[in-house]
Short mmCIF file of C-alpha atoms in Angstrom, two decimals:
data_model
loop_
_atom_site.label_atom_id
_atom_site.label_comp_id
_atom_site.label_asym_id
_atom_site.label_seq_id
_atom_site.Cartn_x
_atom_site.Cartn_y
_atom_site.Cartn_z
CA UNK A 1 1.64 15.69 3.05
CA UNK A 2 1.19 13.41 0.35
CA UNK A 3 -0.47 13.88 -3.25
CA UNK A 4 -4.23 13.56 -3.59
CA UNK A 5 -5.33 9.43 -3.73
CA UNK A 6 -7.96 8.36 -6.08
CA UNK A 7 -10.61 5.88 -4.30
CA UNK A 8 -9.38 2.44 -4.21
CA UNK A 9 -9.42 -0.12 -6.56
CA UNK A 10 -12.55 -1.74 -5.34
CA UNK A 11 -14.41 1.42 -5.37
CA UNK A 12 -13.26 2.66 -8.37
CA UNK A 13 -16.02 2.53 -11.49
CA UNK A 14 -14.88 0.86 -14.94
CA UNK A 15 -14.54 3.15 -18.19
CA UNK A 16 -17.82 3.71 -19.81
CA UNK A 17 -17.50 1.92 -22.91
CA UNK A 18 -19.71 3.92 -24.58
CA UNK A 19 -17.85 6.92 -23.58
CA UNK A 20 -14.08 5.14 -24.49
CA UNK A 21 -13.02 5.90 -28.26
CA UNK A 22 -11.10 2.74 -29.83
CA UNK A 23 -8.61 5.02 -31.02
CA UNK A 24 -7.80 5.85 -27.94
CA UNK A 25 -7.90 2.63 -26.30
CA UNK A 26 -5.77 1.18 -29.39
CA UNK A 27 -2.69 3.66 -28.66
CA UNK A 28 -3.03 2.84 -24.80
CA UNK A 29 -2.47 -0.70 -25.72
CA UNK A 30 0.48 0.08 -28.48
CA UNK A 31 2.16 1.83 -25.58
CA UNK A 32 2.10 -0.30 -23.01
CA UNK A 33 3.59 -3.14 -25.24
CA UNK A 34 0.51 -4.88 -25.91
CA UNK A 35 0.56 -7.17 -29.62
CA UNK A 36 -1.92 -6.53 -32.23
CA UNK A 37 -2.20 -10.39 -33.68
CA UNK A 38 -4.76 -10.93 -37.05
CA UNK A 39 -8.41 -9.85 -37.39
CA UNK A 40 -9.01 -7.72 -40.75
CA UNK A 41 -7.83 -3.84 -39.92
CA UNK A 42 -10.48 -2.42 -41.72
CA UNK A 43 -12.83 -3.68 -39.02
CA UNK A 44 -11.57 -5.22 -35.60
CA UNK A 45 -7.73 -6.13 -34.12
CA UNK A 46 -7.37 -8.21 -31.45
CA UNK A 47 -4.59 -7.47 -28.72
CA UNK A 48 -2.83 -9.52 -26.31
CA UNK A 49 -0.95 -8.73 -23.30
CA UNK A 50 3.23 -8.11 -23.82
CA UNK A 51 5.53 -11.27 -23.38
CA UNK A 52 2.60 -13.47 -22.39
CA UNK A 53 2.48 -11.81 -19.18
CA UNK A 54 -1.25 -12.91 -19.30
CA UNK A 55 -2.03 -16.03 -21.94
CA UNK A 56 -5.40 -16.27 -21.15
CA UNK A 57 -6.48 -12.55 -22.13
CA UNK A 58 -7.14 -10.67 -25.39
CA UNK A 59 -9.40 -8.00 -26.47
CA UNK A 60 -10.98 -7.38 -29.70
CA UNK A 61 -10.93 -3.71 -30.01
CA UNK A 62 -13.08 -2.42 -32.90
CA UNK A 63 -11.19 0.04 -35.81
CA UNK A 64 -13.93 2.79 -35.10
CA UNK A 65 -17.20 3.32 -33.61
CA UNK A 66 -19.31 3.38 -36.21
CA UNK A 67 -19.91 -0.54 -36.16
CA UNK A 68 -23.04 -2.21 -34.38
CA UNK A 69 -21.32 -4.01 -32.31
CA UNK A 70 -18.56 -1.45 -30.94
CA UNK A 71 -19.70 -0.76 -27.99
CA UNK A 72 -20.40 -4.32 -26.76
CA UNK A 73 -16.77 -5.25 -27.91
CA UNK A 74 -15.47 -2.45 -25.99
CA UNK A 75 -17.30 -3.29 -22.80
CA UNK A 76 -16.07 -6.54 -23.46
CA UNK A 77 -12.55 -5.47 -23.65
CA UNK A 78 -12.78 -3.25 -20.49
CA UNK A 79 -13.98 -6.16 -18.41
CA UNK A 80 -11.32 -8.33 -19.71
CA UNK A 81 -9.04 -5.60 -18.82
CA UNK A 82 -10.54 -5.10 -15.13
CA UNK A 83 -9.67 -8.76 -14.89
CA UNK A 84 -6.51 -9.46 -16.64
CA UNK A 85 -3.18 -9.95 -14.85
CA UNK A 86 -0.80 -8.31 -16.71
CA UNK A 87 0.44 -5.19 -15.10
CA UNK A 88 -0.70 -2.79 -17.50
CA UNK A 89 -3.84 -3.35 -17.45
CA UNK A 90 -4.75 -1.15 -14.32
CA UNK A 91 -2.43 1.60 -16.17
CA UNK A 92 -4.63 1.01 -19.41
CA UNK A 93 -7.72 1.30 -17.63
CA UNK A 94 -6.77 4.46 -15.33
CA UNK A 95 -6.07 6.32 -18.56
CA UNK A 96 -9.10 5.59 -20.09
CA UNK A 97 -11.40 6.94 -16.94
CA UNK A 98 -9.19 9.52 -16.25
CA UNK A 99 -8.43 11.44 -19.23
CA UNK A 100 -4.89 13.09 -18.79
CA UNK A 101 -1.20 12.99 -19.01
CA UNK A 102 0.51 10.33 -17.41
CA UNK A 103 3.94 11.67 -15.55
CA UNK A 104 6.04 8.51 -13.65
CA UNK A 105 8.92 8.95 -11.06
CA UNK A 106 11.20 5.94 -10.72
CA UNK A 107 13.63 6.10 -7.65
CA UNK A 108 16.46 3.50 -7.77
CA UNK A 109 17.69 2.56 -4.08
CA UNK A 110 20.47 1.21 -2.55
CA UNK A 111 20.73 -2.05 -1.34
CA UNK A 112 18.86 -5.56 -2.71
CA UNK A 113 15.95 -5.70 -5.31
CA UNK A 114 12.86 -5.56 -3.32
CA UNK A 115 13.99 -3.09 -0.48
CA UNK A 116 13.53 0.19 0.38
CA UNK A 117 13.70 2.60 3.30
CA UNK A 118 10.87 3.52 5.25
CA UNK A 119 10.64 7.38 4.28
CA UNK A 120 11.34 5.87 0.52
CA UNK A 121 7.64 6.52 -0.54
CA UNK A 122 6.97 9.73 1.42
CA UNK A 123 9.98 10.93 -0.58
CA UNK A 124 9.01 9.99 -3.42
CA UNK A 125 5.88 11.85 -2.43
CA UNK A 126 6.71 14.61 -1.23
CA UNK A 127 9.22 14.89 -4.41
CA UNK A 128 6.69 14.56 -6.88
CA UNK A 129 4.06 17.13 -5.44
CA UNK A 130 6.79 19.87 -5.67
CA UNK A 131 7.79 19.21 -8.78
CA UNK A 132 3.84 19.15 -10.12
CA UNK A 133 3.12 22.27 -7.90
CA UNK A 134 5.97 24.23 -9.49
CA UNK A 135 5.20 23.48 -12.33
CA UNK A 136 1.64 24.50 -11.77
CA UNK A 137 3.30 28.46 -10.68
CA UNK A 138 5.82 28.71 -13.46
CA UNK A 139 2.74 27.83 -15.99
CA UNK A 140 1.02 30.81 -14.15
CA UNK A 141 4.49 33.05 -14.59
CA UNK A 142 8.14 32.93 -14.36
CA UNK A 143 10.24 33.55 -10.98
CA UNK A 144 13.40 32.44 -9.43
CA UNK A 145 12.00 31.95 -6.26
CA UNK A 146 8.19 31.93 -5.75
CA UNK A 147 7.98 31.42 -1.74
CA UNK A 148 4.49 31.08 -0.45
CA UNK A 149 3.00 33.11 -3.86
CA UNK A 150 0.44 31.21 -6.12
CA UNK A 151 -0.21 28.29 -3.11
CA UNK A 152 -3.45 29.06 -3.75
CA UNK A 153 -3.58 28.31 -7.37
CA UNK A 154 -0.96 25.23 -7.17
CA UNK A 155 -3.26 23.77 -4.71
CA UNK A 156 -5.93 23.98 -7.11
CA UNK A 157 -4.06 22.28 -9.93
CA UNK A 158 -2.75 19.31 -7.32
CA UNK A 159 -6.44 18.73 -6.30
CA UNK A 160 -7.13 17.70 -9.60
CA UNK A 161 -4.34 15.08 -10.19
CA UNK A 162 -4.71 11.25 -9.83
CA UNK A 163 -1.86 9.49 -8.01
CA UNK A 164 -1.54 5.85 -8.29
CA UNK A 165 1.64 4.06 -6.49
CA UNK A 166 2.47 0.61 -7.83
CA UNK A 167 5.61 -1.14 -8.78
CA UNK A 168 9.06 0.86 -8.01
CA UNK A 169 7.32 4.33 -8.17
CA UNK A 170 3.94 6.62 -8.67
CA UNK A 171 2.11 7.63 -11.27
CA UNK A 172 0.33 11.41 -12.01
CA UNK A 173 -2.54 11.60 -14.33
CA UNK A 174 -3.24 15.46 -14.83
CA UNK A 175 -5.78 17.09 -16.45
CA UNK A 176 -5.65 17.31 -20.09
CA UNK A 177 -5.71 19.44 -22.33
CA UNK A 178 -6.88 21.82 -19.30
CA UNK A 179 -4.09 21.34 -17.09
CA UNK A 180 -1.17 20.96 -19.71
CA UNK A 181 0.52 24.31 -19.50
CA UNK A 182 1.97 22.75 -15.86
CA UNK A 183 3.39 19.91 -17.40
CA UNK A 184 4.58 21.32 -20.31
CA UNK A 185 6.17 24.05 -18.35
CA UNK A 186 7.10 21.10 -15.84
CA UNK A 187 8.56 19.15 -18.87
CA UNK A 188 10.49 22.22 -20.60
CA UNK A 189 11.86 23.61 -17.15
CA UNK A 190 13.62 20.28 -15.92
CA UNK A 191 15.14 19.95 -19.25
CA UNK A 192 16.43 22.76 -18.91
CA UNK A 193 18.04 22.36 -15.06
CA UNK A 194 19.33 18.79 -16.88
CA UNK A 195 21.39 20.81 -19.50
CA UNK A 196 22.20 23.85 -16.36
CA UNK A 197 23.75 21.38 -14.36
CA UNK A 198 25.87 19.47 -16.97
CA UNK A 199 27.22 22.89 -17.90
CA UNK A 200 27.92 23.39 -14.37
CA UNK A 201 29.40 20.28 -14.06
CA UNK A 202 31.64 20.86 -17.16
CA UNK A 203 32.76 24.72 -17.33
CA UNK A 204 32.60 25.20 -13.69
CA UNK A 205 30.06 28.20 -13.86
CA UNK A 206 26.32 28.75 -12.54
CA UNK A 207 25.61 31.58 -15.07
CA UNK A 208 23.01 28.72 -17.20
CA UNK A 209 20.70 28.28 -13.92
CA UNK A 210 20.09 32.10 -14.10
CA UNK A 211 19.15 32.13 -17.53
CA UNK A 212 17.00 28.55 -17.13
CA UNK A 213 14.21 31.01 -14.86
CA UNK A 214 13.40 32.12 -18.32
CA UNK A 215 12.44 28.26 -19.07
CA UNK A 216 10.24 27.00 -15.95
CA UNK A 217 13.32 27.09 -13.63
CA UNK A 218 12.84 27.83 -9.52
CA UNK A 219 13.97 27.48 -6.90
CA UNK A 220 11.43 24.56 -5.65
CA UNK A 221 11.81 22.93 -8.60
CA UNK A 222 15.51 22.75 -8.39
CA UNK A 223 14.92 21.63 -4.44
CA UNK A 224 11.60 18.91 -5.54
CA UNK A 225 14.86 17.21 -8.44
CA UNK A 226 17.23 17.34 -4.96
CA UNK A 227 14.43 15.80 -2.98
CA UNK A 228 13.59 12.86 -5.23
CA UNK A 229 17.46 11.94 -6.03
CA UNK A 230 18.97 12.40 -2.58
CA UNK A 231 18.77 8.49 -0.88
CA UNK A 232 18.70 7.09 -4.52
CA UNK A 233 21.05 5.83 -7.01
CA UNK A 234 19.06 7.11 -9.65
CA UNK A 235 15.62 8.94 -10.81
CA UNK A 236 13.65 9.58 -14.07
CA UNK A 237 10.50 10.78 -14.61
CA UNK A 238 9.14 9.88 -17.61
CA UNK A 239 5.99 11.83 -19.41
CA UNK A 240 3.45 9.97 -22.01
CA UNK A 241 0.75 12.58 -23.29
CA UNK A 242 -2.58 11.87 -23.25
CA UNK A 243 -4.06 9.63 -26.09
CA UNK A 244 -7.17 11.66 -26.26
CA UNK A 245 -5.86 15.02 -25.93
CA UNK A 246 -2.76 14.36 -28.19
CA UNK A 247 0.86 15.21 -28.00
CA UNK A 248 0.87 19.14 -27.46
CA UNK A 249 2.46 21.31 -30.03
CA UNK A 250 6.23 21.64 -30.07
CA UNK A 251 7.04 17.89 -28.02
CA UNK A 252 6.34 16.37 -31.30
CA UNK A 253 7.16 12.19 -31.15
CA UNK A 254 9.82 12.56 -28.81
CA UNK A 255 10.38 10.20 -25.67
CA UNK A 256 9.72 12.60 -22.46
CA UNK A 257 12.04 10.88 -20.00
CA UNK A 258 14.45 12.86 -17.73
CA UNK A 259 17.40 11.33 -15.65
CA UNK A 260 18.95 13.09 -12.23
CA UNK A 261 21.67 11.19 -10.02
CA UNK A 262 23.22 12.05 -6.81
CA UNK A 263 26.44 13.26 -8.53
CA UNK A 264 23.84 16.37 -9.27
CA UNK A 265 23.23 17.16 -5.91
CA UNK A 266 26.47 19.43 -5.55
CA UNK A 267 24.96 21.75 -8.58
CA UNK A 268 21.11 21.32 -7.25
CA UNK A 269 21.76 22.56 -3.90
CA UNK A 270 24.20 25.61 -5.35
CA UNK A 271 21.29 26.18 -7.61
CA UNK A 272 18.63 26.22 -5.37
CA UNK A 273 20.90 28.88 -3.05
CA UNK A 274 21.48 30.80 -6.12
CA UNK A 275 17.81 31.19 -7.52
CA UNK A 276 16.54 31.80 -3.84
CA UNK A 277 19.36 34.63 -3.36
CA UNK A 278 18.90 36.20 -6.99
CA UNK A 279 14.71 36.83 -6.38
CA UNK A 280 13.94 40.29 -5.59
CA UNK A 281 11.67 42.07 -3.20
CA UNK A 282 8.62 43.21 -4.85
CA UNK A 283 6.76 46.39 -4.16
CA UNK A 284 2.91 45.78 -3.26
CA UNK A 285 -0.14 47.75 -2.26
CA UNK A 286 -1.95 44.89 -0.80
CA UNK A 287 -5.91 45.23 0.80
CA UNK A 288 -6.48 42.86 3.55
CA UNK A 289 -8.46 42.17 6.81
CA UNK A 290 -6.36 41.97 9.86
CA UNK A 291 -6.79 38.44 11.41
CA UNK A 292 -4.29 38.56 14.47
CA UNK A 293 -2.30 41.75 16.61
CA UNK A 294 0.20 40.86 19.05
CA UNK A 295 2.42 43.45 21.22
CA UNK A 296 4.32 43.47 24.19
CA UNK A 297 4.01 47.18 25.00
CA UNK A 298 0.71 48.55 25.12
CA UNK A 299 2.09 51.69 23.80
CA UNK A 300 4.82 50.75 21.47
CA UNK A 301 5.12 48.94 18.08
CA UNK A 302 3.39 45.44 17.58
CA UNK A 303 2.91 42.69 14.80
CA UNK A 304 -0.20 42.15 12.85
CA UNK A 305 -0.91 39.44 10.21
CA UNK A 306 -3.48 39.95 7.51
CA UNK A 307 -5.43 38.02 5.40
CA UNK A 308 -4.80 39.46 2.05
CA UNK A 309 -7.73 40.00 -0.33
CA UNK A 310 -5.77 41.77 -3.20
CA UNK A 311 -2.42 42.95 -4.64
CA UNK A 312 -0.51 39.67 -4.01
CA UNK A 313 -0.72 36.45 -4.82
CA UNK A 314 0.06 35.29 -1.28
CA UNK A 315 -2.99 33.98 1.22
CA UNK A 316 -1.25 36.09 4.71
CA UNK A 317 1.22 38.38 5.39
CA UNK A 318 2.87 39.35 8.94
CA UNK A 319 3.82 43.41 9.04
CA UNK A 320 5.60 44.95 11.95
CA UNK A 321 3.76 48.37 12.91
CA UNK A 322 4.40 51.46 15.11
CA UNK A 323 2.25 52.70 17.54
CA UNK A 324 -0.06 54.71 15.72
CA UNK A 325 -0.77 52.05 12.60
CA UNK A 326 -1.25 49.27 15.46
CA UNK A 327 -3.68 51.57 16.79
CA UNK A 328 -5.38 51.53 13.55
CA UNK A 329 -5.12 48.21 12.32
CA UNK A 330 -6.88 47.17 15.87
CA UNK A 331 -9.58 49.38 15.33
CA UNK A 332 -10.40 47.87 11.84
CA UNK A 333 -9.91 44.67 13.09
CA UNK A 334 -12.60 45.17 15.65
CA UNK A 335 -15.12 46.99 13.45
CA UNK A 336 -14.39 44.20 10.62
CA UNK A 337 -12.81 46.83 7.91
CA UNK A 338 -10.28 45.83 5.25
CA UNK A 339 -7.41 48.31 4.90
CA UNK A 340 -4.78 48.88 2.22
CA UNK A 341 -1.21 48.91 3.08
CA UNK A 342 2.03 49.36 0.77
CA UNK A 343 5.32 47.97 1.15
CA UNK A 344 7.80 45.25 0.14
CA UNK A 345 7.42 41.65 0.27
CA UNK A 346 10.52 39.92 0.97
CA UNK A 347 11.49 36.44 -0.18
CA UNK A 348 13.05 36.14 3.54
CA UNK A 349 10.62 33.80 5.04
CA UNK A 350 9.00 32.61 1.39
CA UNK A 351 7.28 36.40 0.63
CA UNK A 352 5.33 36.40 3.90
CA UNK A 353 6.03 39.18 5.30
CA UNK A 354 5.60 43.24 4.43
CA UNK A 355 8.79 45.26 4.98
CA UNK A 356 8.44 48.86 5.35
CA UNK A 357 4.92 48.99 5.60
CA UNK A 358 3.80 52.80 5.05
CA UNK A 359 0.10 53.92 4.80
CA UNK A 360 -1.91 51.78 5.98
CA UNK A 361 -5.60 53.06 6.13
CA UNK A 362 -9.28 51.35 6.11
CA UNK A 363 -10.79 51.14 2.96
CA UNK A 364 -14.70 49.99 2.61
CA UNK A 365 -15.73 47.18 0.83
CA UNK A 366 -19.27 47.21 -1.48
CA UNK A 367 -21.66 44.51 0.10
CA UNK A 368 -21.40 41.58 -2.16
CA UNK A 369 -17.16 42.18 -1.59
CA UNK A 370 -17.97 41.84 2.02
CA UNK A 371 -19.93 38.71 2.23
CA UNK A 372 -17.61 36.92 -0.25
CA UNK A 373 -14.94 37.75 2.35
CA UNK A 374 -17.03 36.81 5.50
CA UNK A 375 -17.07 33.65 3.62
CA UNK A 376 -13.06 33.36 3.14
CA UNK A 377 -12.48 33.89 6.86
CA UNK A 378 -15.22 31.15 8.24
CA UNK A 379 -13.68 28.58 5.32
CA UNK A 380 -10.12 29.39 6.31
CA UNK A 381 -10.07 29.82 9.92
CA UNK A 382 -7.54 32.41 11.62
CA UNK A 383 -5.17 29.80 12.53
CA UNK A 384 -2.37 30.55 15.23
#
């Protein structure tokens, strides 16, 4: 599964110019390279691409928008950019329609300039969506090990993002300043992991990836780092904040750019083991609707999954019943009743299933409850 795609190029609108602020547009330019050359600063600058990547283009950006003629320079400048050749231009203009932070991953391969293997980008991929998505659950709260708890809300954070491949990697934009607490969780927890696995690497002792949970640190984080640096001679991912929401409080002026290799991998993949091994089972009174029963004696203990409406964070659970709960869960399942169950969700199997399930009974469910969950199960499907 890949990260959600923007429309293409073609299809995708230009900037409103009377929506882009020249401030804005001004320290897109500075930071992709571009030259400010002349013009009085009290007024106008013009800007030109970086190493004459593009001769024939420069914009005249105005100083604010409080001129006449600001927004018909800046629609001028966004056409020249929607034309220009230089590489940042498409960069420059993405980050002016879609507000947010702009995250790259850079993979360096083996072999000559130019080449890659075929599962390079779906790596890379696949990489960069678990890093965003745990990010996205240790914003939400800290654990070693989160399993299949807060999908739902990860999922919701990666349907927002913009991914653009180009070049030797792929580029995020996220939400800003809505969606920062991901990547500045994302940001502070692999910073962490980076100084947990030198001091692995040095003193010999895994004691520091413990104490990183505390920072962002999890288990799929730790695996999404192994992901995106196994095959490769070297990864970064490098962070620039958003020029209209601003650098967030405590990152101050600093360069965000973080560097993994494969002489990591040995502390990763201990890490990962470690963080996955240290997460506890957590007790739960969850209310569901029972979706699926399955038994091979028709009078002895059978398996039941349930759609979970409350008490966890998790969309399903499977429990393992004895006769006389099965009996019961069937008969809510046929009349349509929720119940309410307790027990122990355990990280074997990514906190899907319900260990020592103990008093399960139907509950009732007002009206409006009822046809918000009708809804659920006809959007969701019962799957297999």
């Amino acid at each position: 599964m890949t990260l959600p795609q923007g429309p293409p190029d073609g299809a995708r609108a230009l900037p409103d110019p009377a929506a882009v602020d020249p401030a804005v547009l001004c320290t897109l330019l500075a930071r992709h390279g571009w030259v400010r050359r002349g013009g009085p600063s009290a007024r106008y600058g013009r800007w030109t691409p970086p190493d004459d990547t593009d001769p024939g283009t420069s914009l005249l950006v105005p100083a604010g928008d409080g001129f006449d003629d600001a927004v018909e320079l800046l629609a001028d400048a966004v056409t020249a950019l929607s034309h220009s050749r230089s590489p940042s231009a498409r960069s420059i203009l993405l980050a002016l329609a879609v507000p947010g932070d702009e995250l790259h991953w850079r993979r360096e391969l083996p072999g000559p300039a130019g080449t890659a293997p075929w599962d390079g980008a779906e790596r890379l991929h696949q990489a960069a969506r678990g890093m965003l998505a745990a990010g996205a659950k240790a914003g939400r709260t800290r654990a070693a090990y989160f399993g299949a708890r807060l999908d739902a809300w990860a999922k919701d954070f990666l349907e927002r993002v913009l991914v653009v491949e180009g070049g030797a990697g792929l580029t995020a934009y996220t939400p800003a300043p809505e969606g920062r607490a991901a990547v500045t969780t994302l940001v502070r927890a692999l910073e962490a992991l980076r100084d947990a696995v030198d001091y692995r690497r040095v003193s010999g002792g895994p004691e520091a990836f413990e104490n990183a949970v505390q920072a962002g640190v999890s288990r799929e984080l730790v695996q999404s780092v192994a992901d995106l640096v196994r095959g490769a001679t070297a990864a970064q991912l490098s962070v620039a904040w958003s020029a209209a929401a601003g650098t967030p409080g405590g990152f101050g002026d600093r360069r965000i750019a973080l560097e993994f290799s494969p002489g990591d991998l040995p502390a990763l993949e201990e890490a990962a083991a470690l963080l996955e091994r240290i997460e506890p089972a957590v007790a739960v009174t969850l209310v569901g609707v029972v979706v699926r029963l399955k038994r091979a004696d028709p009078a002895g203990p059978g398996t039941v999954r349930m759609r979970v409406l409350g008490g966890a964070e998790v969309a399903e659970v499977r429990l393992r019943l004895p006769d006389p709960a099965y009996r019961l869960a069937a008969e809510a399942h046929l009349a349509g009743t929720p119940v309410r169950v307790s027990g122990r969700l355990e990280r074997r199997g990514g906190f899907r299933r319900l260990a020592q399930p103990r008093g399960l009974e139907p509950c009732g469910l007002e009206d409006a409850e009822r046809e918000r969950l009708l809804k659920g199960l006809g959007e969701g499907g019962q799957g297999a």
